[in-house]
Amino acid sequence: KSLARKRRLIYYLERLDREEKGGQITLMFDCQGGGMKNLDLDLIQFLIQVMLNYYPNMINYVLVFEMPWVLNAGWKLIKPLLPGPAVKKIKFVNKESLVEHVDLDNQLIEWGGRDPWQYVWEKEITLPKQDGDWEQLMVVNPSKFLEFIPQSAGSLGASIEIRNTSESLIVYKVKTTSPETFHVHQHTGFIQQNQSKTIRVSVSAGQFINRDKFQILSTKVRQADKSAKESFRDGEVYQEIRLYCSAVDETTHKISDDVISEGRLLSLIQAVSEVDAKIESCQKKIRFQNSVSYFVLLVQLLVIYVFYTSLIV
């Protein structure tokens, strides 16, 4: 059941990414009538990791609607798992303040709006395949690992070369799992036929980047009559390439595939251990909160019983 929910979540994220053509989305958590029994920490942790590692910059805002006070304890457990920029994207709203983010025509009736929409499964509409749908649009160098080399002023630097191999103008977009960590020079732009463009990436020295990734997307455009961002969203056929980050040793400026693989494996093991420890800690805190809630409820019932019996006497 848990695996099915995760697969469904991934499907809708992929579908929205295709339908919005790389644009941002807003997630809405409707917490009306919710309680501790509805708090699925495993699914929330899965969502956090997926969004950070595989869908960077996809989220515009996360709106938490009418969160009951009993879930405040759950939020205190979840907040430490999030990076600072992600916390700023989370907004707690009610029926009065929701209009600041969603106009009444697009709010569901249940939220106090005018939209009568109800969920009904709709099959995704896909465009019929045309000649050239699977044409390679670009070649990226490096093709797998993005190695950061020490630069002056205590920083690390790397370069991504994108070469247009198609027969038309293309527009590209560079994404990263940690936009708050990396500085990407000209992350969106046009490349003419048979031309190349070099993207400079820098990061402060001392940052742990071996778990970060870059995603390079490109699509065909007829002419550069719009901004690169608008042209990218209007594309129909996209090519995607993903790069894995690695920091090169300062003295040798070299790193072997074996070292990269071993480093990534150790990083993954460390990350899994940290997540398991946090989840276990969260579960203990939730059990403690539940025990406290039950105790308070028992005391309240006892007081009511004593008060009621005193009235009868």
mmCIF file of C-alpha atoms in Angstrom:
data_model
loop_
_atom_site.group_PDB
_atom_site.id
_atom_site.type_symbol
_atom_site.label_atom_id
_atom_site.label_comp_id
_atom_site.label_asym_id
_atom_site.label_seq_id
_atom_site.Cartn_x
_atom_site.Cartn_y
_atom_site.Cartn_z
ATOM 1 C CA LYS A 1 0.000 0.000 0.000
ATOM 2 C CA SER A 2 2.818 2.401 0.902
ATOM 3 C CA LEU A 3 4.724 1.504 -2.279
ATOM 4 C CA ALA A 4 1.582 2.073 -4.369
ATOM 5 C CA ARG A 5 1.155 5.570 -2.884
ATOM 6 C CA LYS A 6 4.775 6.403 -3.693
ATOM 7 C CA ARG A 7 4.428 5.167 -7.264
ATOM 8 C CA ARG A 8 1.233 7.197 -7.691
ATOM 9 C CA LEU A 9 3.018 10.263 -6.355
ATOM 10 C CA ILE A 10 5.918 9.840 -8.806
ATOM 11 C CA TYR A 11 3.501 9.335 -11.692
ATOM 12 C CA TYR A 12 1.714 12.620 -11.000
ATOM 13 C CA LEU A 13 4.981 14.516 -10.525
ATOM 14 C CA GLU A 14 6.226 13.197 -13.874
ATOM 15 C CA ARG A 15 2.898 13.967 -15.516
ATOM 16 C CA LEU A 16 2.793 17.521 -14.143
ATOM 17 C CA ASP A 17 6.391 18.061 -15.219
ATOM 18 C CA ARG A 18 5.435 17.049 -18.769
ATOM 19 C CA GLU A 19 2.192 19.029 -18.833
ATOM 20 C CA GLU A 20 3.758 22.181 -17.382
ATOM 21 C CA LYS A 21 6.843 21.747 -19.596
ATOM 22 C CA GLY A 22 9.323 22.323 -16.831
ATOM 23 C CA GLY A 23 7.297 25.054 -15.121
ATOM 24 C CA GLN A 24 6.749 25.332 -11.376
ATOM 25 C CA ILE A 25 3.758 23.957 -9.486
ATOM 26 C CA THR A 26 2.141 24.610 -6.101
ATOM 27 C CA LEU A 27 1.274 21.724 -3.800
ATOM 28 C CA MET A 28 -1.833 21.986 -1.620
ATOM 29 C CA PHE A 29 -2.149 19.964 1.592
ATOM 30 C CA ASP A 30 -5.800 20.007 2.683
ATOM 31 C CA CYS A 31 -5.610 19.278 6.417
ATOM 32 C CA GLN A 32 -9.270 19.907 7.264
ATOM 33 C CA GLY A 33 -10.390 17.269 9.747
ATOM 34 C CA GLY A 34 -6.909 15.748 9.876
ATOM 35 C CA GLY A 35 -5.171 14.338 12.933
ATOM 36 C CA MET A 36 -2.091 12.452 14.053
ATOM 37 C CA LYS A 37 -3.408 9.251 12.453
ATOM 38 C CA ASN A 38 -3.186 10.982 9.054
ATOM 39 C CA LEU A 39 0.482 11.939 9.505
ATOM 40 C CA ASP A 40 2.495 9.588 7.267
ATOM 41 C CA LEU A 41 6.113 10.441 8.059
ATOM 42 C CA ASP A 42 7.476 7.822 5.682
ATOM 43 C CA LEU A 43 5.587 9.297 2.715
ATOM 44 C CA ILE A 44 6.498 12.870 3.707
ATOM 45 C CA GLN A 45 10.188 11.935 3.993
ATOM 46 C CA PHE A 46 9.968 10.220 0.597
ATOM 47 C CA LEU A 47 8.369 13.335 -0.922
ATOM 48 C CA ILE A 48 11.088 15.587 0.520
ATOM 49 C CA GLN A 49 13.924 13.447 -0.839
ATOM 50 C CA VAL A 50 12.283 13.072 -4.255
ATOM 51 C CA MET A 51 11.668 16.806 -4.651
ATOM 52 C CA LEU A 52 15.197 17.738 -3.554
ATOM 53 C CA ASN A 53 17.034 15.136 -5.625
ATOM 54 C CA TYR A 54 14.918 14.613 -8.740
ATOM 55 C CA TYR A 55 12.655 17.651 -9.192
ATOM 56 C CA PRO A 56 14.787 20.669 -8.222
ATOM 57 C CA ASN A 57 13.091 24.060 -8.638
ATOM 58 C CA MET A 58 9.752 22.409 -9.520
ATOM 59 C CA ILE A 59 7.954 23.685 -6.402
ATOM 60 C CA ASN A 60 6.691 27.264 -6.294
ATOM 61 C CA TYR A 61 4.874 27.039 -2.944
ATOM 62 C CA VAL A 62 3.514 24.389 -0.593
ATOM 63 C CA LEU A 63 0.197 25.555 0.879
ATOM 64 C CA VAL A 64 -0.865 23.863 4.125
ATOM 65 C CA PHE A 65 -4.594 24.514 4.463
ATOM 66 C CA GLU A 66 -6.401 24.643 7.826
ATOM 67 C CA MET A 67 -3.817 22.616 9.748
ATOM 68 C CA PRO A 68 -5.275 21.498 13.140
ATOM 69 C CA TRP A 69 -3.295 22.439 16.235
ATOM 70 C CA VAL A 70 -2.716 18.755 16.983
ATOM 71 C CA LEU A 71 -0.489 18.523 13.878
ATOM 72 C CA ASN A 72 1.848 21.256 15.124
ATOM 73 C CA ALA A 73 3.916 18.530 16.779
ATOM 74 C CA GLY A 74 4.208 16.769 13.416
ATOM 75 C CA TRP A 75 5.391 19.987 11.743
ATOM 76 C CA LYS A 76 8.080 20.407 14.411
ATOM 77 C CA LEU A 77 9.356 16.955 13.456
ATOM 78 C CA ILE A 78 9.289 17.597 9.723
ATOM 79 C CA LYS A 79 10.806 21.095 9.692
ATOM 80 C CA PRO A 80 14.367 19.987 10.679
ATOM 81 C CA LEU A 81 14.401 17.632 7.674
ATOM 82 C CA LEU A 82 14.011 20.557 5.243
ATOM 83 C CA PRO A 83 16.698 22.936 3.940
ATOM 84 C CA GLY A 84 16.210 26.632 4.692
ATOM 85 C CA PRO A 85 15.010 27.685 1.185
ATOM 86 C CA ALA A 86 12.400 24.901 1.220
ATOM 87 C CA VAL A 87 10.987 26.059 4.573
ATOM 88 C CA LYS A 88 10.424 29.540 3.104
ATOM 89 C CA LYS A 89 8.234 28.043 0.366
ATOM 90 C CA ILE A 90 5.795 26.527 2.894
ATOM 91 C CA LYS A 91 2.814 28.739 3.723
ATOM 92 C CA PHE A 92 0.160 27.982 6.346
ATOM 93 C CA VAL A 93 -3.212 29.306 5.160
ATOM 94 C CA ASN A 94 -6.885 29.236 6.131
ATOM 95 C CA LYS A 95 -10.094 30.150 4.283
ATOM 96 C CA GLU A 96 -9.456 33.845 4.833
ATOM 97 C CA SER A 97 -5.781 33.964 3.753
ATOM 98 C CA LEU A 98 -5.906 31.408 0.903
ATOM 99 C CA VAL A 99 -7.053 34.133 -1.501
ATOM 100 C CA GLU A 100 -3.562 35.665 -1.248
ATOM 101 C CA HIS A 101 -2.279 32.682 -3.238
ATOM 102 C CA VAL A 102 -5.335 31.293 -5.075
ATOM 103 C CA ASP A 103 -8.184 33.433 -6.422
ATOM 104 C CA LEU A 104 -11.776 32.474 -5.548
ATOM 105 C CA ASP A 105 -12.553 31.176 -9.052
ATOM 106 C CA ASN A 106 -9.790 28.575 -8.685
ATOM 107 C CA GLN A 107 -10.522 27.645 -5.068
ATOM 108 C CA LEU A 108 -12.596 24.537 -4.468
ATOM 109 C CA ILE A 109 -16.008 25.026 -2.896
ATOM 110 C CA GLU A 110 -14.738 23.043 0.103
ATOM 111 C CA TRP A 111 -12.064 25.721 0.569
ATOM 112 C CA GLY A 112 -14.552 28.590 0.402
ATOM 113 C CA GLY A 113 -14.168 29.228 -3.329
ATOM 114 C CA ARG A 114 -16.333 28.832 -6.423
ATOM 115 C CA ASP A 115 -14.740 25.877 -8.246
ATOM 116 C CA PRO A 116 -16.983 22.752 -8.093
ATOM 117 C CA TRP A 117 -14.165 20.478 -9.328
ATOM 118 C CA GLN A 118 -14.144 16.888 -8.070
ATOM 119 C CA TYR A 119 -11.390 14.367 -8.721
ATOM 120 C CA VAL A 120 -12.057 12.015 -11.616
ATOM 121 C CA TRP A 121 -9.336 9.916 -13.212
ATOM 122 C CA GLU A 122 -8.434 11.298 -16.627
ATOM 123 C CA LYS A 123 -6.028 9.568 -18.949
ATOM 124 C CA GLU A 124 -3.028 11.662 -19.868
ATOM 125 C CA ILE A 125 -3.255 13.191 -23.318
ATOM 126 C CA THR A 126 -0.080 12.546 -25.284
ATOM 127 C CA LEU A 127 0.839 13.995 -28.641
ATOM 128 C CA PRO A 128 1.129 11.461 -31.485
ATOM 129 C CA LYS A 129 4.694 10.606 -32.363
ATOM 130 C CA GLN A 130 6.084 12.588 -35.244
ATOM 131 C CA ASP A 131 9.244 12.141 -37.268
ATOM 132 C CA GLY A 132 12.145 13.399 -35.195
ATOM 133 C CA ASP A 133 10.500 12.865 -31.792
ATOM 134 C CA TRP A 134 13.486 10.827 -30.652
ATOM 135 C CA GLU A 135 16.128 12.896 -32.404
ATOM 136 C CA GLN A 136 19.158 13.771 -30.324
ATOM 137 C CA LEU A 137 19.153 17.518 -29.783
ATOM 138 C CA MET A 138 22.403 18.023 -27.887
ATOM 139 C CA VAL A 139 25.615 16.467 -26.647
ATOM 140 C CA VAL A 140 26.798 17.407 -23.165
ATOM 141 C CA ASN A 141 30.391 17.312 -21.997
ATOM 142 C CA PRO A 142 31.050 15.851 -19.461
ATOM 143 C CA SER A 143 28.491 13.150 -20.083
ATOM 144 C CA LYS A 144 28.177 11.639 -16.594
ATOM 145 C CA PHE A 145 30.249 13.220 -13.794
ATOM 146 C CA LEU A 146 30.644 16.955 -13.247
ATOM 147 C CA GLU A 147 34.018 17.393 -11.553
ATOM 148 C CA PHE A 148 34.618 20.535 -9.488
ATOM 149 C CA ILE A 149 38.222 21.770 -9.425
ATOM 150 C CA PRO A 150 39.602 24.188 -6.814
ATOM 151 C CA GLN A 151 39.666 27.791 -8.036
ATOM 152 C CA SER A 152 40.996 30.997 -6.543
ATOM 153 C CA ALA A 153 39.263 32.785 -3.643
ATOM 154 C CA GLY A 154 38.315 29.537 -1.902
ATOM 155 C CA SER A 155 35.821 28.228 -4.436
ATOM 156 C CA LEU A 156 35.321 25.205 -6.678
ATOM 157 C CA GLY A 157 34.473 25.484 -10.345
ATOM 158 C CA ALA A 158 33.235 23.280 -13.183
ATOM 159 C CA SER A 159 32.129 23.728 -16.794
ATOM 160 C CA ILE A 160 29.302 22.174 -18.783
ATOM 161 C CA GLU A 161 29.599 22.313 -22.569
ATOM 162 C CA ILE A 162 26.339 21.930 -24.487
ATOM 163 C CA ARG A 163 26.592 21.348 -28.234
ATOM 164 C CA ASN A 164 23.571 21.628 -30.519
ATOM 165 C CA THR A 165 23.524 18.535 -32.756
ATOM 166 C CA SER A 166 20.057 19.130 -34.207
ATOM 167 C CA GLU A 167 19.147 20.870 -37.456
ATOM 168 C CA SER A 168 17.431 23.793 -35.762
ATOM 169 C CA LEU A 169 17.754 26.321 -32.948
ATOM 170 C CA ILE A 170 17.450 24.835 -29.455
ATOM 171 C CA VAL A 171 16.861 26.334 -26.020
ATOM 172 C CA TYR A 172 18.397 24.704 -22.942
ATOM 173 C CA LYS A 173 17.756 24.838 -19.199
ATOM 174 C CA VAL A 174 20.121 23.764 -16.415
ATOM 175 C CA LYS A 175 18.668 22.644 -13.069
ATOM 176 C CA THR A 176 20.332 21.446 -9.881
ATOM 177 C CA THR A 177 19.237 19.640 -6.752
ATOM 178 C CA SER A 178 20.749 22.416 -4.604
ATOM 179 C CA PRO A 179 20.066 25.809 -6.222
ATOM 180 C CA GLU A 180 20.981 27.512 -2.952
ATOM 181 C CA THR A 181 24.487 25.974 -3.081
ATOM 182 C CA PHE A 182 25.569 26.373 -6.705
ATOM 183 C CA HIS A 183 25.952 29.497 -8.813
ATOM 184 C CA VAL A 184 25.102 28.684 -12.435
ATOM 185 C CA HIS A 185 26.074 31.329 -14.986
ATOM 186 C CA GLN A 186 23.367 31.610 -17.673
ATOM 187 C CA HIS A 187 21.266 28.576 -16.725
ATOM 188 C CA THR A 188 18.851 29.161 -19.637
ATOM 189 C CA GLY A 189 19.615 30.225 -23.193
ATOM 190 C CA PHE A 190 19.590 29.570 -26.933
ATOM 191 C CA ILE A 191 22.158 27.626 -28.978
ATOM 192 C CA GLN A 192 22.317 27.882 -32.746
ATOM 193 C CA GLN A 193 22.670 24.855 -35.033
ATOM 194 C CA ASN A 194 26.141 23.222 -34.802
ATOM 195 C CA GLN A 195 27.167 25.709 -32.124
ATOM 196 C CA SER A 196 28.235 25.149 -28.507
ATOM 197 C CA LYS A 197 27.848 27.039 -25.262
ATOM 198 C CA THR A 198 29.841 26.649 -22.062
ATOM 199 C CA ILE A 199 28.021 26.984 -18.740
ATOM 200 C CA ARG A 200 30.164 27.945 -15.743
ATOM 201 C CA VAL A 201 29.234 26.542 -12.343
ATOM 202 C CA SER A 202 30.818 27.551 -9.049
ATOM 203 C CA VAL A 203 30.404 26.590 -5.410
ATOM 204 C CA SER A 204 32.064 27.677 -2.170
ATOM 205 C CA ALA A 205 34.887 25.424 -0.968
ATOM 206 C CA GLY A 206 33.982 23.134 1.904
ATOM 207 C CA GLN A 207 30.485 22.334 0.619
ATOM 208 C CA PHE A 208 29.593 18.629 0.507
ATOM 209 C CA ILE A 209 28.400 18.207 -3.094
ATOM 210 C CA ASN A 210 28.917 14.503 -3.832
ATOM 211 C CA ARG A 211 25.181 13.822 -3.462
ATOM 212 C CA ASP A 212 24.088 16.652 -5.753
ATOM 213 C CA LYS A 213 23.038 16.340 -9.382
ATOM 214 C CA PHE A 214 22.506 18.549 -12.406
ATOM 215 C CA GLN A 215 19.751 18.149 -14.965
ATOM 216 C CA ILE A 216 20.221 19.564 -18.474
ATOM 217 C CA LEU A 217 17.105 19.847 -20.637
ATOM 218 C CA SER A 218 16.776 21.079 -24.217
ATOM 219 C CA THR A 219 14.028 21.501 -26.789
ATOM 220 C CA LYS A 220 13.685 22.762 -30.371
ATOM 221 C CA VAL A 221 12.411 26.248 -31.184
ATOM 222 C CA ARG A 222 11.718 27.862 -34.560
ATOM 223 C CA GLN A 223 13.130 31.274 -33.729
ATOM 224 C CA ALA A 224 14.261 33.292 -30.747
ATOM 225 C CA ASP A 225 11.304 35.692 -30.796
ATOM 226 C CA LYS A 226 10.566 35.141 -27.081
ATOM 227 C CA SER A 227 12.643 34.936 -23.954
ATOM 228 C CA ALA A 228 14.549 31.704 -23.406
ATOM 229 C CA LYS A 229 12.275 30.836 -20.468
ATOM 230 C CA GLU A 230 9.070 31.283 -22.522
ATOM 231 C CA SER A 231 10.522 29.417 -25.502
ATOM 232 C CA PHE A 232 11.513 26.514 -23.257
ATOM 233 C CA ARG A 233 7.976 26.174 -21.898
ATOM 234 C CA ASP A 234 6.547 26.198 -25.434
ATOM 235 C CA GLY A 235 8.691 23.247 -26.528
ATOM 236 C CA GLU A 236 7.180 19.900 -27.538
ATOM 237 C CA VAL A 237 10.125 17.486 -27.618
ATOM 238 C CA TYR A 238 12.663 17.462 -24.803
ATOM 239 C CA GLN A 239 15.994 15.767 -24.292
ATOM 240 C CA GLU A 240 17.289 15.244 -20.758
ATOM 241 C CA ILE A 241 20.807 14.519 -19.487
ATOM 242 C CA ARG A 242 21.772 14.162 -15.811
ATOM 243 C CA LEU A 243 25.194 14.764 -14.310
ATOM 244 C CA TYR A 244 26.511 13.652 -10.904
ATOM 245 C CA CYS A 245 28.703 16.030 -8.936
ATOM 246 C CA SER A 246 32.129 15.182 -7.530
ATOM 247 C CA ALA A 247 34.829 17.311 -5.923
ATOM 248 C CA VAL A 248 38.345 16.756 -7.324
ATOM 249 C CA ASP A 249 41.263 16.399 -4.947
ATOM 250 C CA GLU A 250 43.080 19.745 -4.653
ATOM 251 C CA THR A 251 46.588 18.279 -5.009
ATOM 252 C CA THR A 252 46.103 15.786 -7.838
ATOM 253 C CA HIS A 253 43.148 17.398 -9.657
ATOM 254 C CA LYS A 254 42.272 13.849 -10.716
ATOM 255 C CA ILE A 255 39.701 11.358 -9.598
ATOM 256 C CA SER A 256 39.111 7.838 -10.846
ATOM 257 C CA ASP A 257 35.775 6.184 -11.540
ATOM 258 C CA ASP A 258 36.483 3.742 -8.701
ATOM 259 C CA VAL A 259 36.966 6.590 -6.240
ATOM 260 C CA ILE A 260 33.813 8.293 -7.519
ATOM 261 C CA SER A 261 31.795 5.096 -7.194
ATOM 262 C CA GLU A 262 33.154 4.377 -3.737
ATOM 263 C CA GLY A 263 32.585 7.965 -2.620
ATOM 264 C CA ARG A 264 29.033 7.966 -3.916
ATOM 265 C CA LEU A 265 28.348 4.629 -2.244
ATOM 266 C CA LEU A 266 29.670 5.854 1.104
ATOM 267 C CA SER A 267 27.666 9.063 0.735
ATOM 268 C CA LEU A 268 24.535 7.059 -0.020
ATOM 269 C CA ILE A 269 25.075 4.762 2.970
ATOM 270 C CA GLN A 270 25.639 7.777 5.205
ATOM 271 C CA ALA A 271 22.519 9.494 3.868
ATOM 272 C CA VAL A 272 20.361 6.400 4.386
ATOM 273 C CA SER A 273 21.671 6.003 7.935
ATOM 274 C CA GLU A 274 20.931 9.645 8.720
ATOM 275 C CA VAL A 275 17.413 9.354 7.321
ATOM 276 C CA ASP A 276 16.739 6.140 9.264
ATOM 277 C CA ALA A 277 17.957 7.789 12.462
ATOM 278 C CA LYS A 278 15.753 10.831 11.902
ATOM 279 C CA ILE A 279 12.713 8.702 11.095
ATOM 280 C CA GLU A 280 13.249 6.589 14.210
ATOM 281 C CA SER A 281 13.598 9.742 16.302
ATOM 282 C CA CYS A 282 10.423 11.183 14.766
ATOM 283 C CA GLN A 283 8.492 7.991 15.442
ATOM 284 C CA LYS A 284 9.575 8.020 19.090
ATOM 285 C CA LYS A 285 8.479 11.637 19.456
ATOM 286 C CA ILE A 286 5.118 10.878 17.851
ATOM 287 C CA ARG A 287 4.557 7.921 20.177
ATOM 288 C CA PHE A 288 5.374 10.185 23.110
ATOM 289 C CA GLN A 289 2.996 12.877 21.810
ATOM 290 C CA ASN A 290 0.251 10.270 21.408
ATOM 291 C CA SER A 291 0.798 9.051 24.957
ATOM 292 C CA VAL A 292 0.589 12.609 26.274
ATOM 293 C CA SER A 293 -2.594 13.245 24.248
ATOM 294 C CA TYR A 294 -4.233 10.085 25.583
ATOM 295 C CA PHE A 295 -3.244 10.993 29.137
ATOM 296 C CA VAL A 296 -4.665 14.522 28.790
ATOM 297 C CA LEU A 297 -7.878 13.094 27.319
ATOM 298 C CA LEU A 298 -8.157 10.624 30.203
ATOM 299 C CA VAL A 299 -7.701 13.429 32.739
ATOM 300 C CA GLN A 300 -10.346 15.529 30.996
ATOM 301 C CA LEU A 301 -12.808 12.631 31.020
ATOM 302 C CA LEU A 302 -12.090 12.024 34.697
ATOM 303 C CA VAL A 303 -12.724 15.696 35.534
ATOM 304 C CA ILE A 304 -15.969 15.656 33.560
ATOM 305 C CA TYR A 305 -17.046 12.471 35.329
ATOM 306 C CA VAL A 306 -16.285 13.914 38.779
ATOM 307 C CA PHE A 307 -18.082 17.142 37.930
ATOM 308 C CA TYR A 308 -21.098 15.277 36.577
ATOM 309 C CA THR A 309 -21.387 12.966 39.605
ATOM 310 C CA SER A 310 -21.096 15.958 41.963
ATOM 311 C CA LEU A 311 -24.091 17.560 40.251
ATOM 312 C CA ILE A 312 -26.143 14.414 40.671
ATOM 313 C CA VAL A 313 -25.312 14.215 44.376
#
